[in-house]
CSV table of C-alpha atoms in Angstrom, one decimal:
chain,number,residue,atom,x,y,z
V,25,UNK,CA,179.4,20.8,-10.7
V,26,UNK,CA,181.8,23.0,-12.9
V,27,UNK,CA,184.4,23.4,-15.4
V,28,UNK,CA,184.0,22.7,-18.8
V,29,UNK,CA,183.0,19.7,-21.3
V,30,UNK,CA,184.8,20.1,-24.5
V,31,UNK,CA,186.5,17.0,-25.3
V,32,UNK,CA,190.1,16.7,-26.2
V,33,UNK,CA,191.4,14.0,-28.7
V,34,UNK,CA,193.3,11.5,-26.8
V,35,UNK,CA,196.7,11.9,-26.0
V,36,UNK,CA,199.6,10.1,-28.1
V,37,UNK,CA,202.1,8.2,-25.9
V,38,UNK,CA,202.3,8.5,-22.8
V,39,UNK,CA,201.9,5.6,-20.3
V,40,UNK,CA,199.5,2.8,-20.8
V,41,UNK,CA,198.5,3.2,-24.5
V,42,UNK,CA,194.3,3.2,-25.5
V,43,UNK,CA,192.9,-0.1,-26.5
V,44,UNK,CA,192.5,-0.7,-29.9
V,45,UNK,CA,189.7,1.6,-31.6
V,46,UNK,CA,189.5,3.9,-28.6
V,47,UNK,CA,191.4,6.7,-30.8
V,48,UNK,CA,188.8,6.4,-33.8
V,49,UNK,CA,186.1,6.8,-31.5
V,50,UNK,CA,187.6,9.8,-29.9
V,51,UNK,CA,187.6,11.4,-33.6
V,52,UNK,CA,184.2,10.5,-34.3
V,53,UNK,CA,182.8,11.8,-30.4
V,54,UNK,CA,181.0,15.6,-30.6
V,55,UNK,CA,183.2,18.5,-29.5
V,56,UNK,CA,180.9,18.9,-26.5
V,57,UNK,CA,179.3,16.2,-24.6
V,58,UNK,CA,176.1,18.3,-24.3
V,59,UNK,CA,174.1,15.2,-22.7
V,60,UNK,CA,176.5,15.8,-19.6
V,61,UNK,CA,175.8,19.3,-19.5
V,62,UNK,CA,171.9,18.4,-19.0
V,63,UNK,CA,172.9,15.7,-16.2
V,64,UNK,CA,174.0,18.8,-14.7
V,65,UNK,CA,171.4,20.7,-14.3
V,66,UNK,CA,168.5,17.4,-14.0
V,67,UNK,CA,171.1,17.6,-10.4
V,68,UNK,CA,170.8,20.9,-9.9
V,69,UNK,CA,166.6,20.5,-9.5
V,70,UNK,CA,167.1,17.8,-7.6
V,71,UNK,CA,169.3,19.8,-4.9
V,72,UNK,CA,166.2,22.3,-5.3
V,73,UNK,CA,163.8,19.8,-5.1
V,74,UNK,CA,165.0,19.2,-1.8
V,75,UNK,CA,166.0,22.2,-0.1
V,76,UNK,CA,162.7,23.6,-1.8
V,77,UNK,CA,160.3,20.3,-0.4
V,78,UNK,CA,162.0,17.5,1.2
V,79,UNK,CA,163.3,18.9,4.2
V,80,UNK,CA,162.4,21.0,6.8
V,81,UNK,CA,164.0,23.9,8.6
V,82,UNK,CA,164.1,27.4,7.4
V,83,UNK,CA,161.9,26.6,4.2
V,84,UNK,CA,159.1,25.4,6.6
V,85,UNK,CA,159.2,29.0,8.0
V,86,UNK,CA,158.8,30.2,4.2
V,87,UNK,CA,156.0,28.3,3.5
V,88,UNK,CA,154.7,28.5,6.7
V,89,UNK,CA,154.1,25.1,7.4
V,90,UNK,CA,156.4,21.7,6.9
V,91,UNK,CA,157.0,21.0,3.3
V,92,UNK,CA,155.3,17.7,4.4
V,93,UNK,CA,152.2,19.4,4.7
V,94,UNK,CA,152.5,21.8,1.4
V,95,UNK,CA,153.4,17.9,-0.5
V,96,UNK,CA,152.1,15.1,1.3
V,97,UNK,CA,153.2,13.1,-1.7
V,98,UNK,CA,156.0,14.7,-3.4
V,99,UNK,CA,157.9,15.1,-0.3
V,100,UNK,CA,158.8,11.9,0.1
V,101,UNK,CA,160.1,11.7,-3.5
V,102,UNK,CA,161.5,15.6,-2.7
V,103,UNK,CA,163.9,13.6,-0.1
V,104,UNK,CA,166.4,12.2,-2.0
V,105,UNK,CA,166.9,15.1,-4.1
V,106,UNK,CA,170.0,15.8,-1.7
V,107,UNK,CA,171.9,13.1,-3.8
V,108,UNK,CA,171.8,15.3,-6.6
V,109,UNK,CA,175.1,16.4,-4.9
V,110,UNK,CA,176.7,12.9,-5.4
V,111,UNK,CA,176.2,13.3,-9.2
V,112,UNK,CA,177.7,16.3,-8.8
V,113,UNK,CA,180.8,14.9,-7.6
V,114,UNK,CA,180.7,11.9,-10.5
V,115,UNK,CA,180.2,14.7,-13.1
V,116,UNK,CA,183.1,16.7,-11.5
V,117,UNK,CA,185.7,13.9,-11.6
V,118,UNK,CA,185.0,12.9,-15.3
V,119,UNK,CA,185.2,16.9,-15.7
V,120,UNK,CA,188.2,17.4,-13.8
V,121,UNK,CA,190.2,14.6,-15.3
V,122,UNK,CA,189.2,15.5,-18.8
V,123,UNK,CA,189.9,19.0,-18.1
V,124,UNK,CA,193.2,19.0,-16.3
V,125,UNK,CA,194.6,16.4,-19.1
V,126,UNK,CA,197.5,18.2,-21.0
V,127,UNK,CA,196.9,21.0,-19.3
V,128,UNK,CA,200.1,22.7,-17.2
V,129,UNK,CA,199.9,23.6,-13.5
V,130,UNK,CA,199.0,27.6,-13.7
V,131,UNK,CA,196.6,26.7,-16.7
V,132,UNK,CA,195.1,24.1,-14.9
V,133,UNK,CA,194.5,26.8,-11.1
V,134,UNK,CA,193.8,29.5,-13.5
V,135,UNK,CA,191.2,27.6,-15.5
V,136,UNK,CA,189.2,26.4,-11.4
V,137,UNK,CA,189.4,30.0,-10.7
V,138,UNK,CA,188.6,31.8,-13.5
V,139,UNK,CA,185.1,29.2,-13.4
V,140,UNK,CA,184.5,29.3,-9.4
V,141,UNK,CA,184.6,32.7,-8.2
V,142,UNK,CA,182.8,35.7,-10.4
V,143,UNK,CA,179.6,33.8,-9.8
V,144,UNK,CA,180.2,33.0,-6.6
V,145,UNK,CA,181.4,36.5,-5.2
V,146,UNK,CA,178.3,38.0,-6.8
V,147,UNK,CA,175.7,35.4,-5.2
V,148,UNK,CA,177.4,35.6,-1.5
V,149,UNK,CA,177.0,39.6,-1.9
V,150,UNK,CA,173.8,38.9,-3.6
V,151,UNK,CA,172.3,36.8,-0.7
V,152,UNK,CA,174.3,39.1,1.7
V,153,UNK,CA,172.0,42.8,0.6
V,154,UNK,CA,168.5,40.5,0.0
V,155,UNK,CA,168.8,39.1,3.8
V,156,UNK,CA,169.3,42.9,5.0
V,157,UNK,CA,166.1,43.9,3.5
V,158,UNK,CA,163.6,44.7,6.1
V,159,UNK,CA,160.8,42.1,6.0
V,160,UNK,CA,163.3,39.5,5.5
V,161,UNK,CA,163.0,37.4,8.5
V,162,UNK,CA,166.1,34.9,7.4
V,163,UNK,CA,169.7,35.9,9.7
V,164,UNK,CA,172.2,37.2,8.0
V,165,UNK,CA,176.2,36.9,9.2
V,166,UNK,CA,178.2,39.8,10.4
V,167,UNK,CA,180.4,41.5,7.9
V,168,UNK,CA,183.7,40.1,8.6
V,169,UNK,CA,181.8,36.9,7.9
V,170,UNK,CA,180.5,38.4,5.0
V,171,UNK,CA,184.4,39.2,4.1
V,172,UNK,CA,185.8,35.5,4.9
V,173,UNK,CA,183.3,34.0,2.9
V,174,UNK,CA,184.5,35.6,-0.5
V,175,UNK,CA,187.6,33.3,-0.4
V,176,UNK,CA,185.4,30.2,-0.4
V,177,UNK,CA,187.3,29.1,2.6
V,178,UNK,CA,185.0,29.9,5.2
V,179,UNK,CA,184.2,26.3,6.4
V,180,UNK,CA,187.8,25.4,7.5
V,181,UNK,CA,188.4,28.9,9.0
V,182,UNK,CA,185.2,28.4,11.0
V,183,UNK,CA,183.5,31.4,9.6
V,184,UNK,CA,179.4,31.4,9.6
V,185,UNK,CA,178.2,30.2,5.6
V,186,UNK,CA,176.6,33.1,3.4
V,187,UNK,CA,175.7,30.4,0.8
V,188,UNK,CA,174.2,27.0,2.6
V,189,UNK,CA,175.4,24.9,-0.9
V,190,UNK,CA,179.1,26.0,-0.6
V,191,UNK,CA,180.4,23.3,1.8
V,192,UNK,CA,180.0,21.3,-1.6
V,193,UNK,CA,182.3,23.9,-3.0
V,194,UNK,CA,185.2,23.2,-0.1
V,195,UNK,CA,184.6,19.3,-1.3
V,196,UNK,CA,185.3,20.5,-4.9
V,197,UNK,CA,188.4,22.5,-3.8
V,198,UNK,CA,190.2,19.6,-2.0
V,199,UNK,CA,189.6,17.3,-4.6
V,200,UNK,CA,191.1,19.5,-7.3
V,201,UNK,CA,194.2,20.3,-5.1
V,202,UNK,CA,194.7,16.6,-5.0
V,203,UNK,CA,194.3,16.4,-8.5
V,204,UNK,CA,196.4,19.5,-9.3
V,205,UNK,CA,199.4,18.1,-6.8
V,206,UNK,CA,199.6,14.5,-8.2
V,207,UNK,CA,198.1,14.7,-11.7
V,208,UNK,CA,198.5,17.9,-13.2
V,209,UNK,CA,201.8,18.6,-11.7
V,210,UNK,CA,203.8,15.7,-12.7
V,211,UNK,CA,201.6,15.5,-15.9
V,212,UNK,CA,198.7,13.2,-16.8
V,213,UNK,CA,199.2,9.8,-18.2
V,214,UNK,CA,196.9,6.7,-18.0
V,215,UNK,CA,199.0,4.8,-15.5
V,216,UNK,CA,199.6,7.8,-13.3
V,217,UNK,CA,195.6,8.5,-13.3
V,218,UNK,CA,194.7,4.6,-12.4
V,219,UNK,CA,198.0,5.0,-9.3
V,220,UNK,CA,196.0,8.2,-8.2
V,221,UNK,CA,192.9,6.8,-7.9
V,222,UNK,CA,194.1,3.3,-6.2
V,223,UNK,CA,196.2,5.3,-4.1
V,224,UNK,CA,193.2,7.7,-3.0
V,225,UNK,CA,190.8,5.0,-2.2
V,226,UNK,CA,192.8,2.9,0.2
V,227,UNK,CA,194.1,6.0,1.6
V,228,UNK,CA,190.4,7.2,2.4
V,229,UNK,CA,189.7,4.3,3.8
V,230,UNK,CA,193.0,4.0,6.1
V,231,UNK,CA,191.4,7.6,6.9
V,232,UNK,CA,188.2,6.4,8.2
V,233,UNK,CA,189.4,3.9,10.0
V,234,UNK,CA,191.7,5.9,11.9
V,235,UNK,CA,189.2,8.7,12.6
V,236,UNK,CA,191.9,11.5,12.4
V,237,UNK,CA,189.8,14.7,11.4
V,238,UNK,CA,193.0,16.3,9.5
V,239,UNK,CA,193.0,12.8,7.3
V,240,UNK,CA,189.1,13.0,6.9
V,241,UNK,CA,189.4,17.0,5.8
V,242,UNK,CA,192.2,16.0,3.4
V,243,UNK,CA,190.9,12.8,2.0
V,244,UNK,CA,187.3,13.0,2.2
V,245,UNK,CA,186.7,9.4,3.1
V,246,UNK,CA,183.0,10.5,2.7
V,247,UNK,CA,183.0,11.8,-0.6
V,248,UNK,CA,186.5,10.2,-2.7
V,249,UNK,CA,184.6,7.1,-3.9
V,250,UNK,CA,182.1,9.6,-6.3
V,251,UNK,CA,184.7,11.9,-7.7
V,252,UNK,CA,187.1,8.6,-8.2
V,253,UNK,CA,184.3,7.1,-10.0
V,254,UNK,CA,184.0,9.9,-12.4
V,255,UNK,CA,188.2,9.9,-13.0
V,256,UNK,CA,187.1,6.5,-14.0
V,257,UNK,CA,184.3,6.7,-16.5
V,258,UNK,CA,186.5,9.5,-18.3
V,259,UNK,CA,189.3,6.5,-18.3
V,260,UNK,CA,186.3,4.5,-20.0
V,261,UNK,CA,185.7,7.4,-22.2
V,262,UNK,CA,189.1,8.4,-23.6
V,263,UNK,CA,190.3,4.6,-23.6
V,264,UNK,CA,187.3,2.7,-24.6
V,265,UNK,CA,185.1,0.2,-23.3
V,266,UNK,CA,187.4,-2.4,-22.7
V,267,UNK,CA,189.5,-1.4,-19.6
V,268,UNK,CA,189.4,-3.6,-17.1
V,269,UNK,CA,190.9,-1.7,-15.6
V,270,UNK,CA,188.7,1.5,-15.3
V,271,UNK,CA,186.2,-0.4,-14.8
V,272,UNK,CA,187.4,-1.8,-11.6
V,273,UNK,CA,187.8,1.6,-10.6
V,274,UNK,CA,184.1,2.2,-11.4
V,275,UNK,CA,182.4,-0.5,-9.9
V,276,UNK,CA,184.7,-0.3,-6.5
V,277,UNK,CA,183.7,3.6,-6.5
V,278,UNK,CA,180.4,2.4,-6.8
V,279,UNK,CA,180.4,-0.1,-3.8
V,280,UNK,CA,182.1,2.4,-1.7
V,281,UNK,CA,180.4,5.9,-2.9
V,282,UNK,CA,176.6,3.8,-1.8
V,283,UNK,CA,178.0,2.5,1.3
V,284,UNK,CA,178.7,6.2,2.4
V,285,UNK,CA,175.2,7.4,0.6
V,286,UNK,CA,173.2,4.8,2.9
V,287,UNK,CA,175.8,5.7,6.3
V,288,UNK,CA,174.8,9.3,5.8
V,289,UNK,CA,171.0,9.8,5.0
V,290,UNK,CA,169.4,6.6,5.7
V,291,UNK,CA,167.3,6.2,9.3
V,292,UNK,CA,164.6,4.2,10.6
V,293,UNK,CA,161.0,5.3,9.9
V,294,UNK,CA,159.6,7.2,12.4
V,295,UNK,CA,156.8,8.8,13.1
V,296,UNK,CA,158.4,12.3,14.0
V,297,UNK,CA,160.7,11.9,11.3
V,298,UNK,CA,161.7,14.1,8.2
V,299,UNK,CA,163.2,13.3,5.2
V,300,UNK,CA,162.7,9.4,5.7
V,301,UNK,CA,164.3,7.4,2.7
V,302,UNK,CA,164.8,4.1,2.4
V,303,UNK,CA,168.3,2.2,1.6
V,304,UNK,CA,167.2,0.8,-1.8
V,305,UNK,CA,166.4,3.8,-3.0
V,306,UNK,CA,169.3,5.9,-1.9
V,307,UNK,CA,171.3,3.0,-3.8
V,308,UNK,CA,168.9,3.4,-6.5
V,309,UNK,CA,169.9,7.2,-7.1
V,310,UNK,CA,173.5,6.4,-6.7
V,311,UNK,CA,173.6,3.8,-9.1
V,312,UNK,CA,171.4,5.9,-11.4
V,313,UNK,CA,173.9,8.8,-11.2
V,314,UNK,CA,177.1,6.2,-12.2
V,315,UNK,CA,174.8,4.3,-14.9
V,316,UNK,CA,174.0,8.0,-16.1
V,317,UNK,CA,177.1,9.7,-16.2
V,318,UNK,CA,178.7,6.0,-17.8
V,319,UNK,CA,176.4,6.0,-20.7
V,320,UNK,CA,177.1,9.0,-21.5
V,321,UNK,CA,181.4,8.6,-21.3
V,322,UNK,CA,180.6,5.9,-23.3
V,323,UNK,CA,178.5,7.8,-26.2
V,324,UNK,CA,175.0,6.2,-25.3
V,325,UNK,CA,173.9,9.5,-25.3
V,326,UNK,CA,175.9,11.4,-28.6
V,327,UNK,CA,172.6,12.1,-29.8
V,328,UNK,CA,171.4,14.2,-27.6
V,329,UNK,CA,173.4,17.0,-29.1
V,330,UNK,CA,171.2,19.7,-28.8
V,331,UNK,CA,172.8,23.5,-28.1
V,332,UNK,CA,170.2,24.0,-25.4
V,333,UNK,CA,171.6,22.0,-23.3
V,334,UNK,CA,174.8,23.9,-23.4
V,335,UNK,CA,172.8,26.4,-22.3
V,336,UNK,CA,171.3,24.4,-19.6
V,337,UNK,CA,175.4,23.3,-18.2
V,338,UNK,CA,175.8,26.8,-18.3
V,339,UNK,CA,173.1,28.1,-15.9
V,340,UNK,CA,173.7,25.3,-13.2
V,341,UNK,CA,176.3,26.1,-11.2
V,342,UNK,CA,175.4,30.2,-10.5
V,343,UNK,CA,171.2,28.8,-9.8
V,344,UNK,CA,172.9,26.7,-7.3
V,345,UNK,CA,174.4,29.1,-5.6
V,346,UNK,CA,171.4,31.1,-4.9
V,347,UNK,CA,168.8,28.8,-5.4
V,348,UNK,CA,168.5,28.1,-1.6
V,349,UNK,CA,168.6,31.1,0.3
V,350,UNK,CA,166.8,33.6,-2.2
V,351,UNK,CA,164.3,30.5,-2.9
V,352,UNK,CA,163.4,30.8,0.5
V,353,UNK,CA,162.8,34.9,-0.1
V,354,UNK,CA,160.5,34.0,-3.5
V,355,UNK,CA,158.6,30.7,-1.5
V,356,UNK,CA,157.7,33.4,1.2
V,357,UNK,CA,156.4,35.8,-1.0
V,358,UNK,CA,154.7,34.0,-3.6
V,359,UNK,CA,152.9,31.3,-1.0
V,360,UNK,CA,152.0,33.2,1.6
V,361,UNK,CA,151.9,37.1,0.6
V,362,UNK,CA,150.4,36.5,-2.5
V,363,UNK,CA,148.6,33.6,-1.9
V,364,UNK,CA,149.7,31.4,-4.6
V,365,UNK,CA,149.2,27.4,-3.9
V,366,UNK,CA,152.1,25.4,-3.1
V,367,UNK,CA,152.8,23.9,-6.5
V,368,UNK,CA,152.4,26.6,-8.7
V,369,UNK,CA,154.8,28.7,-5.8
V,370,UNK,CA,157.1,25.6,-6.4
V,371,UNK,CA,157.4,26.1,-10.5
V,372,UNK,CA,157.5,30.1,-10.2
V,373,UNK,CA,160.1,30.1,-8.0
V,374,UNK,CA,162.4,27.5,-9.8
V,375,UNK,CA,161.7,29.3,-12.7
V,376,UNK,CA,163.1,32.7,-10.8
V,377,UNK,CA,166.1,31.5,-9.9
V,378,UNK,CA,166.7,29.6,-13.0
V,379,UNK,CA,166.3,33.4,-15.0
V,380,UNK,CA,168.4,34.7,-12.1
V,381,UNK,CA,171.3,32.2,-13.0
V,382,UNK,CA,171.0,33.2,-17.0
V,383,UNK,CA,171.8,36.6,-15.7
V,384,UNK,CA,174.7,35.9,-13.4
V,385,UNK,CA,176.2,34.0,-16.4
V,386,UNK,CA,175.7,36.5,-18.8
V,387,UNK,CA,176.6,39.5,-16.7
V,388,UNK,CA,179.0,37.8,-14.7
V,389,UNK,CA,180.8,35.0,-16.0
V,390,UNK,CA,181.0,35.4,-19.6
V,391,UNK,CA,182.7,38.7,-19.3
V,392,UNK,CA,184.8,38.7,-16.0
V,393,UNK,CA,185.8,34.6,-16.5
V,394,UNK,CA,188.0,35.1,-19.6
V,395,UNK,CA,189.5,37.9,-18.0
V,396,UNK,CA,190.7,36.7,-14.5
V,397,UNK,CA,191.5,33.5,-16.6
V,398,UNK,CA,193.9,35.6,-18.4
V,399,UNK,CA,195.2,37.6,-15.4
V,400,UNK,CA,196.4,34.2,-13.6
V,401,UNK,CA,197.4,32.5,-16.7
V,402,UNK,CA,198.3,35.1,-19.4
V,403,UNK,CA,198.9,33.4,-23.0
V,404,UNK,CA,202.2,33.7,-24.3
């Protein structure tokens, strides 16, 4: 969901070399892989398409009816939009790896820091003054809640959320302190990459099995396979297309990540039911997120080189952080104080949030990034 795309020419050395060709093609690759930073934001709607219209809950008091009823049709479609999430977690472990490569420990902490929390703070403060307005029917959480939640560790200190989205954040978090302690640390070579990610999938498996919740919290049997699978279509990036290797690390990934997709938001059909979806297509969006996110490691997708899209990476991750909540402000006021019909409420309010993220990242990240970047990891 973060961190940032610009690709680094291969590393010399190190353990297990690149195949043949793999280091011309590195030299030849765009400085940016901008497709990527679109893939991020296509998931970013798709979170919104479901927290906006395939689920119900608090949005159904902001529309004032189910989202079923405001899109009969759509809402079906609206469903699976929480997968967006996976492909979040594909896109992170390509980022991560590619990231974190070279990089030492403090610049590597610095850099997650730096990129997680000036957005973040703002939003959860943000969110925090909208849901004291009066006329804002949505609860807000008492200030010491307010307080915990600014160090993003709310979930595991059993504090009430300020942002719904940010449990995907505590995900992110353990999966770069795993990264950072058996990567980063020791320093990244190929061979110590493949051992981290063999070593993480059987132990999240041991870890479901055993149905120890410290193990699950640490290992995220739920959620290893999709950030594994990224670690391994970077391998396919910076190595080249023929590593067996990485792609056994792919396509086991893949096996797992759609067992655990299916395990957690498939159900029978019922009539009372929400958010019905079937099994084919939950393994449909999977697959599609891998096949995506693959095609693009692999330079299927060089042309699309366009600077917009930079722009477009750069506005996902602050809309969704306050895409849910405050949506649910703009869906009230647009639908039923000023009448407007659902889909055209639906397009005005992405649209709001989307020119609220542009102003988070311009006012917020671009100049208070650099500068905590700098304060954790001053250059010498």
């Amino acid at each position: 969901m973060t961190g940032q795309l610009t690709v680094p020419a291969p590393a010399a050395g190190g353990t297990g070399a690149a195949p043949s060709g793999a280091a011309e093609r590195a030299r030849r690759a765009p400085s940016r892989l901008r497709a990527l930073d679109g893939l991020r934001l296509l998931a970013a709607l798709m979170v919104a398409a479901y927290h906006y219209g395939g689920r119900d809950g608090e949005i159904g008091t902001a529309w004032g009816s189910s989202p079923a009823v405001q899109f009969p049709t759509a809402s079906g479609f609206f469903a699976y939009g929480c997968l967006g999430v996976q492909i979040f977690f594909v896109i992170s472990g390509f980022v991560i790896c590619l990231s974190g490569w070279g990089r030492t420990l403090r610049a590597f902490i610095a850099s997650r820091i730096s990129r997680l929390y000036p957005a973040y703070w703002v939003a959860v403060l943000l969110v925090t003054a909208v849901f004291a307005l009066p006329g804002v029917v949505y609860a807000t959480v008492s200030p010491s809640e307010v307080l915990t939640n600014l160090t993003m560790l709310q979930m595991p200190l059993g504090a009430h959320r300020v942002l719904g989205v940010c449990w995907t954040l505590w995900a992110e978090m353990r999966f770069y302190a795993l990264f950072a302690l058996c990567v980063v640390l020791p320093g990244a070579t190929r061979r110590r990459v493949v051992l981290f990610c063999a070593g993480w999938t059987l132990a999240a498996a041991l870890a479901q099995a055993a149905h120890e919740p410290l193990l699950d919290t640490v290992l995220m049997p739920e959620y290893a396979p999709f950030f594994i699978g990224g670690i391994g279509l970077y391998l396919l990036h910076r190595y080249g297309a023929r590593d067996p290797i990485a792609w056994s690390i792919v396509l086991v990934s893949w096996l797992i990540g759609q067992h655990f997709a299916v395990a957690g938001l498939w159900h029978p059909a019922s009539a009372g039911g929400f958010s019905y979806r079937s099994q084919f297509g939950i393994v449909a969006v999977v697959t599609a997120g891998f096949v995506l996110v693959g095609a693009i490691a692999l330079g299927h997708f060089r042309w699309a080189n366009w600077r917009w899209l930079t722009v477009a990476g750069a506005l996902t991750y602050p809309f969704y952080l306050v895409h849910e909540h405050l949506g649910w402000v703009v869906v009230h006021a647009l639908h039923i104080g000023a009448g407007l019909p659902s889909s055209a409420t639906l397009a005005l309010t992405v649209a709001s949030m989307l020119l609220l993220a542009w102003l988070l990242h311009r006012w917020v990240e671009r100049p208070l990034t650099p500068v905590l970047k700098r304060a954790i990891a001053p250059k010498r």
